[in-house]
PDB file of C-alpha atoms in Angstrom:
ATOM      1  CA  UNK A   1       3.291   2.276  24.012  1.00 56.00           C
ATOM      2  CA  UNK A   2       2.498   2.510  27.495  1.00 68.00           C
ATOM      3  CA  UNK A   3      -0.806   2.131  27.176  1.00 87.00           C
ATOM      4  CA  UNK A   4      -2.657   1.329  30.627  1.00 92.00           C
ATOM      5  CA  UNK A   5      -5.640  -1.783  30.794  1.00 95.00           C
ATOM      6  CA  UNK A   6      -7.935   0.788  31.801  1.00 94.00           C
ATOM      7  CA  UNK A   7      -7.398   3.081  29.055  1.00 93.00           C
ATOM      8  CA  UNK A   8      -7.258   0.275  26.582  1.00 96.00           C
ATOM      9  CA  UNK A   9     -10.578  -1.056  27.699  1.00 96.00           C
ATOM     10  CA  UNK A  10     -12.202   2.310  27.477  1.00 95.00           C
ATOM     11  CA  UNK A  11     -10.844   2.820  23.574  1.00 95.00           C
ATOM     12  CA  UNK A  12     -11.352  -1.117  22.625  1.00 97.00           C
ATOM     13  CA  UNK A  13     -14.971  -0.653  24.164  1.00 97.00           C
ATOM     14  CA  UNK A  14     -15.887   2.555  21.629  1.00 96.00           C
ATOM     15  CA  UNK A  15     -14.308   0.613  18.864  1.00 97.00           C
ATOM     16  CA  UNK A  16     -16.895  -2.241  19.745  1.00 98.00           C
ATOM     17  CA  UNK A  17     -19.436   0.232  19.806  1.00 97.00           C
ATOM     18  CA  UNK A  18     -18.508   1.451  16.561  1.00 96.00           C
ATOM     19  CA  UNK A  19     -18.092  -1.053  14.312  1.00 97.00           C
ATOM     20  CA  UNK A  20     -21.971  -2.570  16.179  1.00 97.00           C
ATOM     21  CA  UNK A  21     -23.091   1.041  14.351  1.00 96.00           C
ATOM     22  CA  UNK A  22     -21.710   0.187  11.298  1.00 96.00           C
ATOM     23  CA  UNK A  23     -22.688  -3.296  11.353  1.00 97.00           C
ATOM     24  CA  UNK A  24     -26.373  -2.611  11.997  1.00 96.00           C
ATOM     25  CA  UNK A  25     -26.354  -0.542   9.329  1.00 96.00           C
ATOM     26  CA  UNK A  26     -25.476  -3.487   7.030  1.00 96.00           C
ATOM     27  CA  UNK A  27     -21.664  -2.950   6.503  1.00 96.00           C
ATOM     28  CA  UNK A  28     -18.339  -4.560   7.336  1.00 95.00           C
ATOM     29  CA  UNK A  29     -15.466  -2.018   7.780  1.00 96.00           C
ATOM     30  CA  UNK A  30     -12.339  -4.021   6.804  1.00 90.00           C
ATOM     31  CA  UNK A  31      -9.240  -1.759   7.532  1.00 94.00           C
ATOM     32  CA  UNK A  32     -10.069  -1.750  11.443  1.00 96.00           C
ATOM     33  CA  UNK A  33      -6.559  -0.084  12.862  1.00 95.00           C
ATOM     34  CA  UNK A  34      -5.035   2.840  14.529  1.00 95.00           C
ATOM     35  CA  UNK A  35      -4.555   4.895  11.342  1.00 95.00           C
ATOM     36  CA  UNK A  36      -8.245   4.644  10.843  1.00 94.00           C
ATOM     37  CA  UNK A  37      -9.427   6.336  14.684  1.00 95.00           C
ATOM     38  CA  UNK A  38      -9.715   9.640  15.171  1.00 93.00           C
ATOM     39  CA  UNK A  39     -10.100  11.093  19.016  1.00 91.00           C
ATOM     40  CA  UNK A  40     -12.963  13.867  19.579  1.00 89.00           C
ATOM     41  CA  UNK A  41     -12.644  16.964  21.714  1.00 87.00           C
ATOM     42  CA  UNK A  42     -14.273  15.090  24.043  1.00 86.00           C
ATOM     43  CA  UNK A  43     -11.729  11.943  24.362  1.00 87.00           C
ATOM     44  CA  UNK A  44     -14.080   9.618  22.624  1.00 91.00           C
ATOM     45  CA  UNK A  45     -13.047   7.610  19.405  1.00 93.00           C
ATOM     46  CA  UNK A  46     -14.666   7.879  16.377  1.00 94.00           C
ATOM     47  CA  UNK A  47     -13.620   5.443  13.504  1.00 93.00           C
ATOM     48  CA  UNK A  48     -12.512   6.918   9.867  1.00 92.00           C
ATOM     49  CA  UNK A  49     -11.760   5.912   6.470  1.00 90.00           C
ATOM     50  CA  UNK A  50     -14.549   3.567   5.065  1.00 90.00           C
ATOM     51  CA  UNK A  51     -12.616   3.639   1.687  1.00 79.00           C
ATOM     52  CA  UNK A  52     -12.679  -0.459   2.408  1.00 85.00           C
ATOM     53  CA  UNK A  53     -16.624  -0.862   3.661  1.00 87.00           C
ATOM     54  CA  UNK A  54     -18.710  -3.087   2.105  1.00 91.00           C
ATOM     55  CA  UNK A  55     -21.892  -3.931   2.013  1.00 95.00           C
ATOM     56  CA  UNK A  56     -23.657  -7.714   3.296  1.00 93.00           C
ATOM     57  CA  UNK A  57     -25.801  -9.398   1.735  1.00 92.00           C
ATOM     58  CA  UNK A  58     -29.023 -10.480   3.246  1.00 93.00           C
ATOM     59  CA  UNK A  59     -26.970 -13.304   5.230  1.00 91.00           C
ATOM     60  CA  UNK A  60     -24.554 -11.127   6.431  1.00 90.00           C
ATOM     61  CA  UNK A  61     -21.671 -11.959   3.985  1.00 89.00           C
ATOM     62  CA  UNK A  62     -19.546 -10.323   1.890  1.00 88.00           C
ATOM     63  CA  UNK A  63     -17.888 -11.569  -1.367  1.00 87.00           C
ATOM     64  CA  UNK A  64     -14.831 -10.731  -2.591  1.00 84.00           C
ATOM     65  CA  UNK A  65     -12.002 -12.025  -4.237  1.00 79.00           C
ATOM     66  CA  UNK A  66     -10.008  -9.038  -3.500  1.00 77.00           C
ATOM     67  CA  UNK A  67      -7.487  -9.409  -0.386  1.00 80.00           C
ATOM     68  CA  UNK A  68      -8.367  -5.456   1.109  1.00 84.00           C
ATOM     69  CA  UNK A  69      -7.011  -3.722   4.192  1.00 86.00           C
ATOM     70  CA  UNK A  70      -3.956  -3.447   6.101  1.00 91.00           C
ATOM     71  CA  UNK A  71      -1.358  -5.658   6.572  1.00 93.00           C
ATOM     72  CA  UNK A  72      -0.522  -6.439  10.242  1.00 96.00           C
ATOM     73  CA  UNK A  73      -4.212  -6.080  10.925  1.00 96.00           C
ATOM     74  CA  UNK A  74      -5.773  -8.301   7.761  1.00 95.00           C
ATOM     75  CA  UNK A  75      -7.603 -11.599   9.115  1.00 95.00           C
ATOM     76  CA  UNK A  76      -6.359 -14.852   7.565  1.00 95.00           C
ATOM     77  CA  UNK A  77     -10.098 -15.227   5.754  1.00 93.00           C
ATOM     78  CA  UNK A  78      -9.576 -11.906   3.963  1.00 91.00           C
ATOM     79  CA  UNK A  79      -6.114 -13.016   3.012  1.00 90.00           C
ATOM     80  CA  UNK A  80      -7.528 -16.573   1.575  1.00 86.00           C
ATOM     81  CA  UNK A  81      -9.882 -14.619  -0.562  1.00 81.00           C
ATOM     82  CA  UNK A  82      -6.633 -13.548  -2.816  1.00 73.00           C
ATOM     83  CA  UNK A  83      -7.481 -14.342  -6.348  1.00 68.00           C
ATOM     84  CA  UNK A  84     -10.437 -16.375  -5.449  1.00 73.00           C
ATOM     85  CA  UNK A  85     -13.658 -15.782  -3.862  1.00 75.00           C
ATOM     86  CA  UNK A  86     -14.305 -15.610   0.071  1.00 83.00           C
ATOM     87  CA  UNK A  87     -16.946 -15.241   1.664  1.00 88.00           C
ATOM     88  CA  UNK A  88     -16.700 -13.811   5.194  1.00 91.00           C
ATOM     89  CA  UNK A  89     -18.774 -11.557   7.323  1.00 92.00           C
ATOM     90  CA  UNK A  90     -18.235  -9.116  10.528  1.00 95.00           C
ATOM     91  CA  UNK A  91     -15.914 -11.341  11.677  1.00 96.00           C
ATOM     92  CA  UNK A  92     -12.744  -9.971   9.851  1.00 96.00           C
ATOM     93  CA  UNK A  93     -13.833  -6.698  11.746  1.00 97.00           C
ATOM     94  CA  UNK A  94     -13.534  -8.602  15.526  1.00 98.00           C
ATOM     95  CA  UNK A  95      -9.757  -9.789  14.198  1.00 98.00           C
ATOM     96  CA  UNK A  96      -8.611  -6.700  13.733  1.00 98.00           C
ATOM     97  CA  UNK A  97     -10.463  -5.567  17.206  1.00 98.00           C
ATOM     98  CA  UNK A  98      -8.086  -8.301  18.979  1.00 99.00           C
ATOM     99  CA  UNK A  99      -4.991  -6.879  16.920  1.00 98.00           C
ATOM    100  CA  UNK A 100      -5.479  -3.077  18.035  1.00 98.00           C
ATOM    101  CA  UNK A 101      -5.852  -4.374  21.677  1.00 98.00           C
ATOM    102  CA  UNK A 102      -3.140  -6.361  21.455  1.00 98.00           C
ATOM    103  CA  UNK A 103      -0.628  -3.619  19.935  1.00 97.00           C
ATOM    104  CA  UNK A 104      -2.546  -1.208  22.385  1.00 96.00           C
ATOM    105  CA  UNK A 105      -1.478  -3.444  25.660  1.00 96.00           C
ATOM    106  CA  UNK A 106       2.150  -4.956  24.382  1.00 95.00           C
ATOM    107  CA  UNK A 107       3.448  -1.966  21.990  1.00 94.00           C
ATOM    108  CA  UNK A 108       3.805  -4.261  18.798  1.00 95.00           C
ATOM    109  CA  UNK A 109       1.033  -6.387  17.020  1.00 96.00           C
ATOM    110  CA  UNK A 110       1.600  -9.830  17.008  1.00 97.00           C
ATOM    111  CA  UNK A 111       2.162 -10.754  13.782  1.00 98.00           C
ATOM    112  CA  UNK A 112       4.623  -8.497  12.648  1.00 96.00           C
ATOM    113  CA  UNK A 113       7.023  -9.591  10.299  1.00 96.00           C
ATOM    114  CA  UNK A 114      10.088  -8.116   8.664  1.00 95.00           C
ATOM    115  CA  UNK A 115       8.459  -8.561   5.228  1.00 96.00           C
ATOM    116  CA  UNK A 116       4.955  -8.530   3.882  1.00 94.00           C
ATOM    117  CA  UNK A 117       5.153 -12.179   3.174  1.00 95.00           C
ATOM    118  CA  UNK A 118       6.604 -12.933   6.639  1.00 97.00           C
ATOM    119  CA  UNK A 119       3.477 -11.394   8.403  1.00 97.00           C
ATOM    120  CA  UNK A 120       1.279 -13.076   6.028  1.00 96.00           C
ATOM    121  CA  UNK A 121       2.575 -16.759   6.845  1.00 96.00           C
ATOM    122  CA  UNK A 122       2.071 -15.813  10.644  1.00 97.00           C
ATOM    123  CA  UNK A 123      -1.166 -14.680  10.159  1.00 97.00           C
ATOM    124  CA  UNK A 124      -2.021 -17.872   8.364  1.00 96.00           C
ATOM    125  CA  UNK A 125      -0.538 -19.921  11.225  1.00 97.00           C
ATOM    126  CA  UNK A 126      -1.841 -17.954  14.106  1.00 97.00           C
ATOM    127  CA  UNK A 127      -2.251 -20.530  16.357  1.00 96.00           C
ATOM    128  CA  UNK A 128       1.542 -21.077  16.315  1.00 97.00           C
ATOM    129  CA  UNK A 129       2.476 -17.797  15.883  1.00 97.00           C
ATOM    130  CA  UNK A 130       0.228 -15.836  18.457  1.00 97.00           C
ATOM    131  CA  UNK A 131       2.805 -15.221  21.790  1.00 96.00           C
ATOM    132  CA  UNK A 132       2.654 -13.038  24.965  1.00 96.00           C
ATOM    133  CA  UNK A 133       5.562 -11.631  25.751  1.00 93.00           C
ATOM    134  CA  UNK A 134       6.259 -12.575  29.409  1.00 91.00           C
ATOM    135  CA  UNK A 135       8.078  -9.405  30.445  1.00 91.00           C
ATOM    136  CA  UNK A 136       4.723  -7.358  30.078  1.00 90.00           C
ATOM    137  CA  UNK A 137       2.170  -7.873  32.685  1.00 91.00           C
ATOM    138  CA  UNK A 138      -1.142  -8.918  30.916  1.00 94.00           C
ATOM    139  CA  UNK A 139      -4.559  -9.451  33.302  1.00 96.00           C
ATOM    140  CA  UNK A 140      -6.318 -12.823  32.824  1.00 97.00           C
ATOM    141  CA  UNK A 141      -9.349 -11.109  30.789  1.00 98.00           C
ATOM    142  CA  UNK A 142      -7.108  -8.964  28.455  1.00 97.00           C
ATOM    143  CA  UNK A 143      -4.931 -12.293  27.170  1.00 98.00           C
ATOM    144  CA  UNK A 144      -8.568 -14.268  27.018  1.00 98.00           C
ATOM    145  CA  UNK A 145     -10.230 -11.052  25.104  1.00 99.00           C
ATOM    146  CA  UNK A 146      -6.716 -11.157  22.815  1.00 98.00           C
ATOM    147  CA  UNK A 147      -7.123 -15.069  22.187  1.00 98.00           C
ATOM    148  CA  UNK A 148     -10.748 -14.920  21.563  1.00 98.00           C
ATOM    149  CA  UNK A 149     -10.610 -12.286  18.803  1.00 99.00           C
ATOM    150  CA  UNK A 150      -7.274 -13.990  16.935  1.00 98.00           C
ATOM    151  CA  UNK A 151      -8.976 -17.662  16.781  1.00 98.00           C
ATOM    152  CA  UNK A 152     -10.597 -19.471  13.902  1.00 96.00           C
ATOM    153  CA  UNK A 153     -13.545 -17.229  12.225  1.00 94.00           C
ATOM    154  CA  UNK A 154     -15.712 -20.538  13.199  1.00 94.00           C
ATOM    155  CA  UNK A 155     -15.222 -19.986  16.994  1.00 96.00           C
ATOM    156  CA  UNK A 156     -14.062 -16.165  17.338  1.00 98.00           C
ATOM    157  CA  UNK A 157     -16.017 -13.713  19.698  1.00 98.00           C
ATOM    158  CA  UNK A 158     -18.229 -11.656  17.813  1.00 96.00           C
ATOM    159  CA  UNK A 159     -19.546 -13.999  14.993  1.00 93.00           C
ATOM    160  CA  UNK A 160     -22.718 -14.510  17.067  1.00 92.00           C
ATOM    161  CA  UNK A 161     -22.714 -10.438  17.600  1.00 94.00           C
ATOM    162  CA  UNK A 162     -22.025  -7.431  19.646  1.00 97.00           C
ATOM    163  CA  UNK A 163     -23.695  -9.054  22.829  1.00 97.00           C
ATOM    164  CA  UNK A 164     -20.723 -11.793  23.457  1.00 97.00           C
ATOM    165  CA  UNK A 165     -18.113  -9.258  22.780  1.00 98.00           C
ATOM    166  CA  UNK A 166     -20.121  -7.038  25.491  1.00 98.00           C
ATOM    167  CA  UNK A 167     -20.326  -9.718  27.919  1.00 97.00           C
ATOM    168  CA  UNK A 168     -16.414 -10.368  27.917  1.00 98.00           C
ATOM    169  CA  UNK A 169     -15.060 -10.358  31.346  1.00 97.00           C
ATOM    170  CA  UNK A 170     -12.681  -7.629  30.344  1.00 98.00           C
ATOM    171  CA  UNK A 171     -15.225  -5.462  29.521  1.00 97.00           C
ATOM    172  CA  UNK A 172     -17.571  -6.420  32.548  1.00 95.00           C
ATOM    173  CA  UNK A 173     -15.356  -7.116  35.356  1.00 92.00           C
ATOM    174  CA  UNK A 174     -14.278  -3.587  36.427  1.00 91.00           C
ATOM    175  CA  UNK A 175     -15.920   0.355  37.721  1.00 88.00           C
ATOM    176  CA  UNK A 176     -15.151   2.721  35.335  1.00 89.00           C
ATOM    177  CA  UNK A 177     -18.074   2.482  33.476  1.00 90.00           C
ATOM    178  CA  UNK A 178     -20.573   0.723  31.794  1.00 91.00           C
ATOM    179  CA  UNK A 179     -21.755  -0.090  27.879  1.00 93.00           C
ATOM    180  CA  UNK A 180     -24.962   2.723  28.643  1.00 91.00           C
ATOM    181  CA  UNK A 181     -22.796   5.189  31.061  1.00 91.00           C
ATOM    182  CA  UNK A 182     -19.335   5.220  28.642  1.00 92.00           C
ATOM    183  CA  UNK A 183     -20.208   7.400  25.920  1.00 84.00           C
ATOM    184  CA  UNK A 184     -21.818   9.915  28.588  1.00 80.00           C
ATOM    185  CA  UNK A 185     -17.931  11.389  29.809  1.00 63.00           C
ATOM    186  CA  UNK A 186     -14.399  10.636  30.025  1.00 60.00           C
ATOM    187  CA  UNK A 187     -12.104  11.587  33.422  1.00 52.00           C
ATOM    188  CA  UNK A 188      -9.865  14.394  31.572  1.00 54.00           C
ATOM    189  CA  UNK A 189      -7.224  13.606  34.183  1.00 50.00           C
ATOM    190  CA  UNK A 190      -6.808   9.946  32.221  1.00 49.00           C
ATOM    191  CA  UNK A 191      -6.758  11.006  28.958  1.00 50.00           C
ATOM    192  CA  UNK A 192      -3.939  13.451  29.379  1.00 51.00           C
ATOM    193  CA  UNK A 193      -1.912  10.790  30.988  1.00 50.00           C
ATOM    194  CA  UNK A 194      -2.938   8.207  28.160  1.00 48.00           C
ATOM    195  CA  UNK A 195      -1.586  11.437  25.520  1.00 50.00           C
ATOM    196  CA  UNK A 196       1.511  11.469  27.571  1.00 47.00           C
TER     197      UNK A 196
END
């Protein structure tokens, strides 16, 4: 991946924008990774496969006692719901936000394992497990964005909604755009060299 901050801010920022959509609408996604994004003609991301969408209750929770999406991107309250019930809300969607932007900005995500169980036990243990690898220049906001989406569920950006996420200085502290103006255009000129 050689992903550039700028054009991982722009494609993080339309997945926020997305999954606010599908929250408002009463739904939790649950499979949030690259598989699942589609690009328009346009440049702008459009989330697919709701195969794993569920519905919240009038609290905003979900449960289930069924451990659903996808591996390196599942958030350690989706995995404790294995064979018993958890309850969890939107904020197994802002994990896997923090795992896409992490993979987007380093090339990996960061709880890859060689086996299933392997990633598992990391995700579990995140707080040990989550690492920056010091070779690859990260800005400030980007590693605080990272750290703020793979935290606790109690404390993670996004639990209190969109508007925190919004507010992050990665997504606030720059020109290219902002939350009304970014759905209006892309620059052609970066997209090609984000494709390349």
């Amino acid at each position: 991946y050689e992903t550039t901050e700028s054009s991982a801010r722009f494609y993080c920022a339309e997945v926020v924008l997305a999954l606010d959509a599908i929250h408002n609408l009463g739904y939790i996604h649950r499979d949030i990774k690259p598989d699942n994004m589609l690009l328009d003609a346009r440049g702008h991301l459009k989330l697919a496969d709701f195969g794993t969408c569920v519905k919240m209750d009038k609290d905003g929770l979900v449960r289930s006692d069924t451990a659903v999406g996808t591996p390196d991107y599942i958030s350690p309250e989706i995995l404790k719901s294995q064979s018993t019930t958890g309850v969890y809300g939107r904020e197994v969607d802002w994990w896997s936000v923090g795992v896409f932007l992490y993979e987007m900005l380093l090339g990996e995500t960061p709880f890859y394992a060689e086996s299933l169980v392997g990633t598992y036990h990391k995700i579990m243990n995140h707080r040990e497990n989550l690492a920056f690898p010091e070779e690859i220049p990260l800005s400030t906001e980007a590693r605080s964005l990272i750290c703020a989406f793979l935290t606790d569920r109690s404390i993670r950006l996004g639990k209190n909604g969109v508007g925190e996420v919004k507010a992050h200085l990665f997504f606030t502290n720059h020109t290219e755009w902002t939350w009304e103006t970014i759905r209006k255009g892309i620059n052609k000129k970066k997209m090609k060299k984000t494709e390349n």
